Short mmCIF file of C-alpha atoms and ligand atoms in Angstrom, two decimals:
data_model
loop_
_atom_site.label_atom_id
_atom_site.label_comp_id
_atom_site.label_asym_id
_atom_site.label_seq_id
_atom_site.Cartn_x
_atom_site.Cartn_y
_atom_site.Cartn_z
CA MET A 18 63.41 120.70 87.94
CA LEU A 19 60.00 120.83 89.28
CA SER A 20 57.99 124.04 88.37
CA ALA A 21 57.13 126.75 91.70
CA GLU A 22 53.42 125.19 90.59
CA GLN A 23 54.88 121.28 91.28
CA LYS A 24 56.75 122.90 94.50
CA ALA A 25 53.51 124.00 95.52
CA GLN A 26 51.20 121.32 95.25
CA TYR A 27 53.73 118.86 97.20
CA GLN A 28 53.57 121.51 99.66
CA LYS A 29 50.44 121.75 99.84
CA ASP A 30 49.38 118.12 99.97
CA GLY A 31 52.17 116.10 100.51
CA PHE A 32 53.20 114.48 97.27
CA ILE A 33 53.24 115.23 93.79
CA ILE A 34 53.10 112.78 90.50
CA ILE A 35 55.73 113.34 87.50
CA PRO A 36 54.33 111.59 84.75
CA ASN A 37 56.37 110.48 82.02
CA PHE A 38 59.64 110.72 84.29
CA LYS A 39 61.46 107.12 83.31
CA THR A 40 61.33 105.65 79.22
CA ALA A 41 59.76 102.90 78.44
CA GLU A 42 63.35 101.46 77.76
CA GLU A 43 64.37 102.07 81.45
CA ILE A 44 61.22 99.85 82.98
CA ALA A 45 61.84 97.74 80.83
CA ALA A 46 65.85 97.12 81.75
CA LEU A 47 64.94 96.95 85.62
CA ARG A 48 61.63 94.89 84.97
CA ALA A 49 64.35 92.62 83.28
CA ARG A 50 67.19 92.82 86.21
CA ALA A 51 64.70 92.03 88.82
CA ALA A 52 63.07 89.10 87.06
CA GLN A 53 67.04 87.89 86.86
CA VAL A 54 66.60 88.48 90.84
CA VAL A 55 63.94 86.16 91.31
CA ASN A 56 65.38 83.66 88.60
CA ASP A 57 68.36 83.44 90.90
CA PHE A 58 66.44 82.97 94.22
CA ASP A 59 65.99 79.16 95.48
CA PRO A 60 63.21 79.28 97.75
CA GLY A 61 64.65 76.17 99.29
CA ALA A 62 67.07 78.13 100.90
CA ALA A 63 64.74 80.70 102.59
CA GLN A 64 60.62 81.23 103.16
CA GLY A 65 60.56 84.70 103.80
CA ILE A 66 57.17 85.70 103.45
CA PHE A 67 56.31 89.87 103.87
CA THR A 68 53.37 91.17 105.26
CA THR A 69 53.09 94.60 107.09
CA LYS A 70 50.09 92.93 109.23
CA ASN A 71 52.61 91.71 111.82
CA GLN A 72 55.88 92.73 112.84
CA ASN A 73 57.14 89.38 113.86
CA ALA A 74 60.30 90.38 111.79
CA ASP A 75 62.87 87.55 111.50
CA GLU A 76 66.62 87.21 110.71
CA TYR A 77 65.53 86.64 106.97
CA PHE A 78 63.80 89.80 107.18
CA LEU A 79 66.33 92.09 109.10
CA ALA A 80 69.85 90.75 107.24
CA SER A 81 68.23 92.19 103.75
CA ASP A 82 69.02 95.63 105.67
CA ASN A 83 72.22 95.92 103.40
CA THR A 84 71.66 93.10 100.88
CA VAL A 85 69.47 91.48 98.31
CA ARG A 86 66.41 89.52 99.13
CA CYS A 87 63.64 88.05 97.85
CA PHE A 88 59.81 88.33 99.83
CA PHE A 89 57.00 85.89 99.02
CA GLU A 90 53.76 87.12 98.99
CA GLU A 91 51.55 86.00 102.00
CA GLU A 92 48.80 84.68 100.36
CA ALA A 93 51.65 82.71 98.11
CA PHE A 94 51.40 79.09 99.62
CA SER A 95 48.49 76.40 99.88
CA ALA A 96 47.38 75.07 103.28
CA ASP A 97 50.21 72.00 102.52
CA GLY A 98 53.02 74.84 101.94
CA GLN A 99 53.57 74.24 98.41
CA LEU A 100 53.30 77.32 96.04
CA LYS A 101 50.07 77.73 94.46
CA GLN A 102 51.82 79.73 90.97
CA PRO A 103 55.16 79.83 89.41
CA LYS A 104 57.75 81.71 91.88
CA GLU A 105 58.14 84.57 89.33
CA LEU A 106 54.23 85.37 90.31
CA SER A 107 54.73 84.73 94.21
CA ILE A 108 57.29 86.86 95.28
CA ASN A 109 55.87 90.56 97.15
CA LYS A 110 58.91 91.76 96.80
CA ILE A 111 62.67 92.31 96.50
CA GLY A 112 64.79 94.54 99.08
CA HIS A 113 66.43 96.44 100.56
CA ALA A 114 69.80 97.67 99.43
CA MET A 115 70.28 96.72 95.21
CA HIS A 116 70.25 100.21 94.63
CA ASP A 117 73.78 100.05 95.57
CA LEU A 118 74.91 96.66 95.24
CA ASP A 119 73.17 95.72 91.72
CA PRO A 120 74.48 96.88 88.59
CA GLY A 121 70.94 97.05 87.03
CA PHE A 122 68.82 98.67 89.92
CA ARG A 123 71.93 100.84 90.49
CA ALA A 124 71.87 102.17 86.36
CA PHE A 125 67.77 103.16 87.40
CA THR A 126 68.40 105.05 90.59
CA SER A 127 71.68 106.70 89.40
CA ASP A 128 70.00 109.70 87.74
CA ALA A 129 70.87 113.20 87.60
CA ARG A 130 67.19 114.23 87.42
CA LEU A 131 66.32 112.39 90.81
CA GLU A 132 69.38 114.26 92.90
CA GLN A 133 67.45 117.65 91.09
CA VAL A 134 63.96 116.73 92.23
CA ALA A 135 65.45 115.70 95.58
CA ARG A 136 66.48 119.20 95.83
CA ASP A 137 63.75 121.14 94.62
CA LEU A 138 61.55 119.57 97.50
CA GLY A 139 64.46 120.04 100.64
CA LEU A 140 66.57 117.36 100.33
CA GLU A 141 69.68 119.10 100.10
CA GLN A 142 72.01 116.19 100.79
CA PRO A 143 69.98 113.86 99.35
CA GLN A 144 70.81 109.83 101.29
CA VAL A 145 69.54 106.81 99.72
CA TRP A 146 68.95 104.18 102.65
CA GLN A 147 66.64 101.41 100.83
CA SER A 148 65.34 100.02 97.77
CA MET A 149 62.13 97.48 97.38
CA TYR A 150 60.46 96.49 93.74
CA ILE A 151 57.32 95.81 94.73
CA PHE A 152 55.77 93.20 92.52
CA LYS A 153 52.23 93.40 93.59
CA GLN A 154 51.29 90.18 91.66
CA PRO A 155 48.11 89.43 90.37
CA GLY A 156 45.54 87.78 92.32
CA ILE A 157 47.14 87.73 95.46
CA GLY A 158 49.58 91.12 95.45
CA GLY A 159 49.11 91.74 99.39
CA GLU A 160 47.82 95.04 101.10
CA VAL A 161 50.09 97.61 102.82
CA ARG A 162 48.28 98.98 106.02
CA TRP A 163 47.90 102.61 106.25
CA HIS A 164 51.22 104.04 107.76
CA GLN A 165 53.90 106.84 107.49
CA ASP A 166 57.05 105.91 105.88
CA ALA A 167 59.01 108.05 108.49
CA THR A 168 57.89 105.32 111.21
CA TYR A 169 60.95 103.48 109.69
CA PHE A 170 63.53 106.03 108.47
CA GLU A 171 63.34 108.68 111.60
CA THR A 172 65.77 111.82 111.56
CA THR A 173 65.75 114.97 113.06
CA PRO A 174 63.87 117.20 112.14
CA ILE A 175 61.91 114.82 109.64
CA SER A 176 63.20 114.53 106.20
CA VAL A 177 62.24 110.96 104.79
CA THR A 178 60.95 111.33 101.61
CA THR A 179 59.67 108.39 99.14
CA PHE A 180 60.16 108.20 95.51
CA TRP A 181 57.95 105.78 94.17
CA PHE A 182 58.13 104.85 90.54
CA ALA A 183 55.07 103.30 88.42
CA LEU A 184 56.37 100.34 86.35
CA GLU A 185 53.28 99.30 85.05
CA ASP A 186 50.08 101.19 85.04
CA ALA A 187 48.90 102.22 88.70
CA THR A 188 44.79 101.65 88.84
CA LEU A 189 42.31 101.04 91.04
CA GLU A 190 41.80 97.71 90.20
CA ASN A 191 45.42 96.17 90.72
CA GLY A 192 45.81 98.11 93.74
CA CYS A 193 47.56 101.48 93.11
CA MET A 194 47.93 103.67 96.22
CA TRP A 195 45.89 106.18 98.22
CA ALA A 196 46.96 108.94 100.12
CA GLU A 197 45.46 111.80 102.23
CA PRO A 198 46.25 114.88 100.77
CA GLY A 199 47.43 117.30 103.64
CA GLY A 200 48.36 114.25 105.55
CA HIS A 201 51.89 115.28 105.67
CA ARG A 202 50.50 117.65 108.27
CA THR A 203 49.93 115.06 110.99
CA PRO A 204 51.48 113.83 113.12
CA LEU A 205 54.06 110.70 113.27
CA ARG A 206 51.79 107.55 115.38
CA GLU A 207 54.31 104.92 114.66
CA ARG A 208 57.85 104.47 115.07
CA PHE A 209 59.68 101.26 114.32
CA VAL A 210 62.91 100.37 116.49
CA ARG A 211 65.67 98.21 115.78
CA ASN A 212 67.78 97.07 118.97
CA GLY A 213 70.16 94.09 117.38
CA ASP A 214 67.79 91.61 116.16
CA ALA A 215 64.90 92.69 117.79
CA VAL A 216 62.59 94.79 116.06
CA ARG A 217 59.07 96.60 117.71
CA MET A 218 56.80 99.08 117.01
CA GLU A 219 56.01 101.75 119.25
CA LYS A 220 53.04 103.86 119.58
CA LEU A 221 53.33 107.68 119.39
CA ASP A 222 50.36 109.56 118.70
CA ASP A 223 46.45 108.04 119.07
CA MET A 224 45.71 110.48 115.79
CA PRO A 225 43.44 107.81 113.51
CA TRP A 226 44.73 106.53 110.61
CA PRO A 227 42.69 108.20 107.33
CA THR A 228 39.65 106.53 105.27
CA ASP A 229 38.35 105.96 102.11
CA ALA A 230 36.47 109.43 102.32
CA THR A 231 39.77 111.61 102.83
CA ALA A 232 41.74 109.69 100.93
CA VAL A 233 42.44 109.79 96.89
CA PRO A 234 43.43 106.91 94.48
CA LEU A 235 47.09 108.11 93.09
CA GLU A 236 46.52 106.42 89.76
CA CYS A 237 49.10 106.41 87.60
CA LYS A 238 50.95 105.58 84.06
CA ALA A 239 53.93 103.46 83.78
CA GLY A 240 56.47 105.80 83.82
CA SER A 241 55.46 107.97 86.42
CA LEU A 242 57.57 109.02 89.34
CA VAL A 243 56.02 110.18 92.74
CA CYS A 244 57.04 111.48 95.23
CA PHE A 245 55.39 112.24 98.73
CA HIS A 246 56.42 113.73 102.40
CA GLY A 247 57.38 110.82 105.25
CA LEU A 248 54.92 111.68 107.24
CA LEU A 249 51.92 111.45 104.38
CA PRO A 250 49.58 108.56 105.65
CA HIS A 251 49.56 105.86 102.50
CA TYR A 252 48.26 102.46 102.05
CA SER A 253 47.34 100.35 99.04
CA ALA A 254 44.52 97.39 98.88
CA PRO A 255 45.46 94.11 97.86
CA ASN A 256 45.48 93.27 94.13
CA ARG A 257 42.63 90.83 93.15
CA SER A 258 43.07 91.60 89.61
CA PRO A 259 44.86 89.35 86.80
CA VAL A 260 47.21 92.42 86.16
CA SER A 261 50.17 92.94 88.46
CA ARG A 262 51.35 96.38 89.28
CA HIS A 263 55.25 96.74 89.42
CA ALA A 264 56.84 99.34 91.09
CA TYR A 265 60.75 100.33 92.58
CA THR A 266 60.79 102.59 95.53
CA LEU A 267 63.90 104.53 97.10
CA HIS A 268 63.25 106.16 100.80
CA VAL A 269 65.56 109.13 100.93
CA THR A 270 66.47 111.51 104.06
CA ASP A 271 68.73 114.83 104.05
CA GLY A 272 72.56 114.37 105.18
CA ARG A 273 71.66 117.32 107.12
CA THR A 274 69.32 115.58 109.68
CA GLU A 275 70.25 113.26 112.51
CA TYR A 276 69.20 109.83 111.20
CA SER A 277 67.77 107.56 114.32
CA PRO A 278 70.69 104.81 115.45
CA GLN A 279 67.11 102.83 116.29
CA ASN A 280 66.40 102.68 112.77
CA TRP A 281 66.11 98.98 111.55
CA ILE A 282 68.73 100.19 108.58
CA GLN A 283 72.03 101.49 109.46
CA ARG A 284 75.39 101.68 107.39
CA ASP A 285 78.80 101.64 107.91
CA ALA A 286 82.07 102.37 105.92
CA SER A 287 81.95 99.27 104.52
CA LEU A 288 78.55 100.47 102.85
CA PRO A 289 78.57 104.05 103.19
CA VAL A 290 75.23 105.60 102.64
CA ARG A 291 74.91 107.61 99.20
CA GLY A 292 73.05 109.84 97.43
CA PHE A 293 71.48 109.19 93.89
CA LEU A 294 75.07 109.76 92.08
FE1 FE2 B 17 54.97 103.23 102.50
#
């Protein structure tokens, strides 16, 4: 699936961008399904807000580990608690098990080519732990601060790899990701640990986060697949543009490694973790 050149680029930079991986039809189907999930979501039932700025994870967040839940943008509400724009333009993301629980998301995820890409990147036994549908809404799409995805999916040795699908063009204007080429060779800085209903962020290393001076924007067209290493520092700026930046992400580890029992997402026999197929 991947050329020797692409594999070498991944080793060197910690990420690769594969244009035209998904067709317009596949993207349209996933977007329609996401729109339906949001349409069916009753905000009165729960007011989960997703933010990466604090880690006061509440029950609503923790119970989304192996379910399908919608999270509001932090800036979705006015001071009096009312939505400032329609619900469909207020949702930050859907998470975190649609890839296993929702037929539409399952269809997008069950792609033999993804299994092949994973193997090409060294994941001999791909295990897909998490899915997120990220809206990055026009005007209010929230910033995602610098982080490494291995913070949330620790294995020994580190294996987590992110599959990030652009469902719309990702540009500087609408808050594309930024990453530091080669940054996957820097240490894991933080570990997100769950103990029952309590979570905490542990500091592991004082290595500073990159700056815009060394990071590069990962601008790409709709249909692109971005794969990146779990240690690659990345962030995305707020979206102040009038255009959304939808993306779908999967977090995948290698079943040959040891998955930390402290990771916030765990699976049991009722919903065993599995690969792309
Ligand atoms: Fe991330």
